[in-house]
PDB file of C-alpha atoms in Angstrom:
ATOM      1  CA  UNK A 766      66.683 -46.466  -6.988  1.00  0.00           C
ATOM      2  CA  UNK A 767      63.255 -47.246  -5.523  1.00  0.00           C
ATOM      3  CA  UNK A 768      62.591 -43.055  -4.524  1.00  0.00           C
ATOM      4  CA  UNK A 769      63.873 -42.324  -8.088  1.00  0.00           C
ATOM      5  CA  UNK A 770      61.517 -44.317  -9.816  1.00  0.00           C
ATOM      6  CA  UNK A 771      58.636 -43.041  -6.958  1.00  0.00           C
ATOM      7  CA  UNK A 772      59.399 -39.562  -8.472  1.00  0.00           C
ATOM      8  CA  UNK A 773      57.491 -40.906 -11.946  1.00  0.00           C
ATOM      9  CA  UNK A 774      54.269 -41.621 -12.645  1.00  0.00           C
ATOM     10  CA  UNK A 775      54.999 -44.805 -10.752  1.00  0.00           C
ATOM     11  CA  UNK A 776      53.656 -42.159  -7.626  1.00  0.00           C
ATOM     12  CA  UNK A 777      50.281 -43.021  -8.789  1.00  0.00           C
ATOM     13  CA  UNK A 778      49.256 -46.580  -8.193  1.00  0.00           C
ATOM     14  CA  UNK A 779      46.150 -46.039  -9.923  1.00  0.00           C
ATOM     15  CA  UNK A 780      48.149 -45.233 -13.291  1.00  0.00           C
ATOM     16  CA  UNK A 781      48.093 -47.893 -16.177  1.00  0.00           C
ATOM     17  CA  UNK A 782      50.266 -45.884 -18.179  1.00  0.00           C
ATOM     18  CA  UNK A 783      53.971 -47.695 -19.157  1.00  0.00           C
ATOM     19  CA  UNK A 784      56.882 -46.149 -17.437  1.00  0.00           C
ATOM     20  CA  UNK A 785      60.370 -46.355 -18.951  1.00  0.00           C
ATOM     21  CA  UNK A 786      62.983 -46.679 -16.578  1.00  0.00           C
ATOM     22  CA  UNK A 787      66.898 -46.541 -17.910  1.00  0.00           C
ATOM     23  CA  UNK A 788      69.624 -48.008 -16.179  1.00  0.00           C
ATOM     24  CA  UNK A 789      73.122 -48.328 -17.000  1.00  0.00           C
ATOM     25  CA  UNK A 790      75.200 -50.937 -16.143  1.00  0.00           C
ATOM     26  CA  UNK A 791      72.651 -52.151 -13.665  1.00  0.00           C
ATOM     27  CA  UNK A 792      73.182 -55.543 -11.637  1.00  0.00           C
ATOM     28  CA  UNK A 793      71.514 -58.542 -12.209  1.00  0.00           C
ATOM     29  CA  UNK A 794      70.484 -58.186  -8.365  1.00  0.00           C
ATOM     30  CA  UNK A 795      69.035 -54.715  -8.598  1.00  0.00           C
ATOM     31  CA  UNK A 796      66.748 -56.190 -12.108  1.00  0.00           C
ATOM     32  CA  UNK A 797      65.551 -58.683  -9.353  1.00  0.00           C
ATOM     33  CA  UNK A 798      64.451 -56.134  -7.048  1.00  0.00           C
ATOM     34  CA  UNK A 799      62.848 -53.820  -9.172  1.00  0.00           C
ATOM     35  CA  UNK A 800      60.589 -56.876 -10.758  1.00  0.00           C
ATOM     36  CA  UNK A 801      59.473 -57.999  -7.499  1.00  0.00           C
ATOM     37  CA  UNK A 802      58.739 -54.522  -6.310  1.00  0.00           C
ATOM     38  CA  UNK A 803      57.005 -53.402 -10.006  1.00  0.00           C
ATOM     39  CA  UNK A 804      54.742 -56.458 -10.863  1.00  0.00           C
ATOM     40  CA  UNK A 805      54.731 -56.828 -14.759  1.00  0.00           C
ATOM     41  CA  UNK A 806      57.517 -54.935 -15.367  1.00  0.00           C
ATOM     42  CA  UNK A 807      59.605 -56.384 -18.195  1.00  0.00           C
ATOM     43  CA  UNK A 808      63.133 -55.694 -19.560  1.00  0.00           C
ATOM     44  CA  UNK A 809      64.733 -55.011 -22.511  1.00  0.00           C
ATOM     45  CA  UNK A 810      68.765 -55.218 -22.399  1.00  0.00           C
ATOM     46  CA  UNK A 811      70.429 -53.258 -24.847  1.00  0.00           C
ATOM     47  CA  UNK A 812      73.674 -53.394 -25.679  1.00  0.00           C
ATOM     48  CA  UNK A 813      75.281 -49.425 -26.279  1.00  0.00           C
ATOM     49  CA  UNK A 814      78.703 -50.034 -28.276  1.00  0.00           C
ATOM     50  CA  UNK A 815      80.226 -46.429 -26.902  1.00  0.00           C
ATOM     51  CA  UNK A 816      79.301 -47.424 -23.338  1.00  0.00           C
ATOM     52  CA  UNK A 817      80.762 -50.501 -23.539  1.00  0.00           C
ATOM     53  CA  UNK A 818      83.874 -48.972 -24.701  1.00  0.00           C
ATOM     54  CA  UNK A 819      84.117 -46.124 -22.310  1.00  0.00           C
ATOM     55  CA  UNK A 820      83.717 -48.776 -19.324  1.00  0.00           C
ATOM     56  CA  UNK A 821      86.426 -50.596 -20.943  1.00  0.00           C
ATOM     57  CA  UNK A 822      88.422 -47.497 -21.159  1.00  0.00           C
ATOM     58  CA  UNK A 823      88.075 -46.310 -17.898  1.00  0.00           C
ATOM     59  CA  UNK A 824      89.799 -49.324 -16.263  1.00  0.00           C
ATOM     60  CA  UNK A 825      92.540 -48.545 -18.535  1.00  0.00           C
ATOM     61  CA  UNK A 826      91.815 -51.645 -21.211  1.00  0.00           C
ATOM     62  CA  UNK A 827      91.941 -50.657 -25.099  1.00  0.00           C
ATOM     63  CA  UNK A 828      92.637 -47.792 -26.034  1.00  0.00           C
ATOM     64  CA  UNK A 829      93.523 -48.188 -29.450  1.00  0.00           C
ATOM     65  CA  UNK A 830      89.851 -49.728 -29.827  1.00  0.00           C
ATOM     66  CA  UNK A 831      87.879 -46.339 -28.590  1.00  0.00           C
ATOM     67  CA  UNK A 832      89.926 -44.598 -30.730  1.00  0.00           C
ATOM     68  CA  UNK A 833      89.053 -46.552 -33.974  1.00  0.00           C
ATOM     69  CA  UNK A 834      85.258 -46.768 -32.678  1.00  0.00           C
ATOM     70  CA  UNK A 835      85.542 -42.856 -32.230  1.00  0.00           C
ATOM     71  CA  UNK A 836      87.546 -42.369 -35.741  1.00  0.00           C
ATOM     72  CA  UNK A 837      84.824 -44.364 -37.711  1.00  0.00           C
ATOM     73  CA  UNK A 838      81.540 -43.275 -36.399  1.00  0.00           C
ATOM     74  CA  UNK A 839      82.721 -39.580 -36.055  1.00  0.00           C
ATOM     75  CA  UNK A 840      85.647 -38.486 -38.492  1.00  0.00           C
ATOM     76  CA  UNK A 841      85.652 -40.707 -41.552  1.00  0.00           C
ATOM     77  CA  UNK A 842      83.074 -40.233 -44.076  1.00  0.00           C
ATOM     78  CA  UNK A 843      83.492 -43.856 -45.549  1.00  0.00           C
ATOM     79  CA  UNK A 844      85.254 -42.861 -49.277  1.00  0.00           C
ATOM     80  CA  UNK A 845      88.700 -45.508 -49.645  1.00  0.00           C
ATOM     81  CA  UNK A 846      91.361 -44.394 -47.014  1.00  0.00           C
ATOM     82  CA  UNK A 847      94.527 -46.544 -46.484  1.00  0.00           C
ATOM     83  CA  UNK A 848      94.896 -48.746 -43.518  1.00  0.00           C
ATOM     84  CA  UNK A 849      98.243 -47.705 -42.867  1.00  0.00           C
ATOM     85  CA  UNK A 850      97.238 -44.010 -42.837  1.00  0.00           C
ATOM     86  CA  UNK A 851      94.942 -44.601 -39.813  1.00  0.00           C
ATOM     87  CA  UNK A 852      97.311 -46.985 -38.234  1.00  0.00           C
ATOM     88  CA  UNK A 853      99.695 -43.850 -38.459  1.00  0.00           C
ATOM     89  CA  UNK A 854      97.104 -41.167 -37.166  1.00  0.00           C
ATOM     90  CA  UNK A 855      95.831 -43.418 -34.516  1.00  0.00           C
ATOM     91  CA  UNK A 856      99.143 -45.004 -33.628  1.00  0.00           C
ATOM     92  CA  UNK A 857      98.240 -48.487 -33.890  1.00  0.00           C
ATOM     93  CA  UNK A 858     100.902 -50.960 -34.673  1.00  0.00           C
ATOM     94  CA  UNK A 859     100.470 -53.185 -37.528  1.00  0.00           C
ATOM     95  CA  UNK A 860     100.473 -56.433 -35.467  1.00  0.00           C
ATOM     96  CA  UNK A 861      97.612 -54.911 -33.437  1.00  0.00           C
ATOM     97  CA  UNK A 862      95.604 -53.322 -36.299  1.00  0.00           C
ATOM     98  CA  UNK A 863      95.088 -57.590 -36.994  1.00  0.00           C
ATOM     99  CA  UNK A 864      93.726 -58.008 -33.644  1.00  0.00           C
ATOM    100  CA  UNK A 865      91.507 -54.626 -33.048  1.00  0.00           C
ATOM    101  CA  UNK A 866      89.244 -55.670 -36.414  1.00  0.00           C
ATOM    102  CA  UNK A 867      88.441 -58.683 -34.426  1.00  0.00           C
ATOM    103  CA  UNK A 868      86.987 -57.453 -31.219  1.00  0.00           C
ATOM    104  CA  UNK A 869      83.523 -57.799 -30.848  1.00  0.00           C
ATOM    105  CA  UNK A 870      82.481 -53.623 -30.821  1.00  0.00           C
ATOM    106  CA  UNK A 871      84.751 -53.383 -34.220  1.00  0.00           C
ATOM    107  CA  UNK A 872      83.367 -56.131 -36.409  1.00  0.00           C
ATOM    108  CA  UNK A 873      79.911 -54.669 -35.000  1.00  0.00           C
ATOM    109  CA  UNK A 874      80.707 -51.608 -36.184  1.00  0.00           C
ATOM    110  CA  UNK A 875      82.000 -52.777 -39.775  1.00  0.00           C
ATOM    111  CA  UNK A 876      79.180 -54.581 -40.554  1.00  0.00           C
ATOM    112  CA  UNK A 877      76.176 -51.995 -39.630  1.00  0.00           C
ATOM    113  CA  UNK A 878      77.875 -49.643 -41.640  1.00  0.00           C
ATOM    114  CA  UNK A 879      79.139 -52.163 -44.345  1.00  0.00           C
ATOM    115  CA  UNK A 880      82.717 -51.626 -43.994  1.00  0.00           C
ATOM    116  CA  UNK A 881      85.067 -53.853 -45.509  1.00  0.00           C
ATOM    117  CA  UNK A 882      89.165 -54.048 -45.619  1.00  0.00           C
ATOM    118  CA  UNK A 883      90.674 -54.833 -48.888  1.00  0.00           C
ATOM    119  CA  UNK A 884      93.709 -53.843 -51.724  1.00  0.00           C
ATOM    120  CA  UNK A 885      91.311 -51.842 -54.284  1.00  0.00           C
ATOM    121  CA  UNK A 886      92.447 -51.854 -58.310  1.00  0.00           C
ATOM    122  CA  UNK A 887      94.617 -49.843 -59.139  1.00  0.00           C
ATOM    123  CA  UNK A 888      96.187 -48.523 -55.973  1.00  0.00           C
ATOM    124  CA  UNK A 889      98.929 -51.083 -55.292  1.00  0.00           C
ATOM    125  CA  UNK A 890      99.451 -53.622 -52.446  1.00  0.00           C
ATOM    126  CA  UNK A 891      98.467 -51.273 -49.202  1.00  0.00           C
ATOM    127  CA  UNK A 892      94.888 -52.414 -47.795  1.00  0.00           C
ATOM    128  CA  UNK A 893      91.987 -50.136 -47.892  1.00  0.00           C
ATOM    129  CA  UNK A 894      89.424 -49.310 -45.577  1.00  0.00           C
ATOM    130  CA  UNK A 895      85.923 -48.523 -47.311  1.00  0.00           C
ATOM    131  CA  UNK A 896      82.455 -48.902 -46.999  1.00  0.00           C
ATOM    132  CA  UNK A 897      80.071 -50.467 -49.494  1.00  0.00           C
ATOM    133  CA  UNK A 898      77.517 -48.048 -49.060  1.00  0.00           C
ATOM    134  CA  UNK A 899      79.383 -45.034 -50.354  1.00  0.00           C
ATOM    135  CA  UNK A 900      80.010 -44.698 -53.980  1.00  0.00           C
ATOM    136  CA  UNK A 901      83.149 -44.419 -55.388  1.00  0.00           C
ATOM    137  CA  UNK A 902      85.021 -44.853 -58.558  1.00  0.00           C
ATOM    138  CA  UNK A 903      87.301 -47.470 -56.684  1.00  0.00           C
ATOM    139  CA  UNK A 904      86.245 -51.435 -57.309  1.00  0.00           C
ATOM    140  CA  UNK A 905      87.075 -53.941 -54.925  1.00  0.00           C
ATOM    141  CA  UNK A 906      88.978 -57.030 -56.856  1.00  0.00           C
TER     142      UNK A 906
END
């Protein structure tokens, strides 16, 4: 870690200018080390909802939850779209779907974007997926 950051403008100890250094998924031992070698150094822990998931998906936990992450940032443009159709496409079961809009990276997700689940007028008893934000001749009850 130490030669990587030696290959910035850390090299010159002369230099007042702020260096940004990135790590990800970096110990709380190695954060120790660096601020004891770097005087003044200070961090800023941010939280990146796709990383998180991918870590959790690479020691085989959640699927399902990726998937929804993936199909709501990427694929759905945020018009009215029946839960039960992207239970279907994503092959979540019903009993699930309760559980995966309360994970942490979900409910996140539904309320930067303003996301909300719901039976709209006029279209029956199925719930809804929609977001606020986009307009649409659909009212929520």
């Amino acid at each position: 870690m130490e030669q990587e950051v030696f290959r910035t403008k850390v090299r010159d100890f002369s230099s007042n200018e702020p260096v940004d250094i990135y790590l990800f998924g970096g110990e709380a031992r190695l954060k120790e080390m660096i601020a004891q070698r770097f005087k003044g150094c200070k961090f800023d822990v941010v939280t990146i909802p796709g990383f998180e998931l991918e870590k959790h998906h690479q020691k085989g936990e959640d699927k399902q939850e990726k998937l929804l992450y993936q199909y709501i940032s990427e694929q759905w443009d945020g018009h009215p779209v029946p839960v039960k159709q992207i239970r279907h496409q994503l092959e979540i079961t019903d009993t699930y779907w309760s559980r995966l809009v309360k994970k942490k990276n979900i409910k996140n997700l539904f309320a930067a974007k303003q996301i909300k689940t719901s039976r709209l007028k006029g279209k029956g008893k199925d719930l809804y997926l929609y977001c606020l934000t986009v307009s649409s001749p659909l009212q929520e009850p």
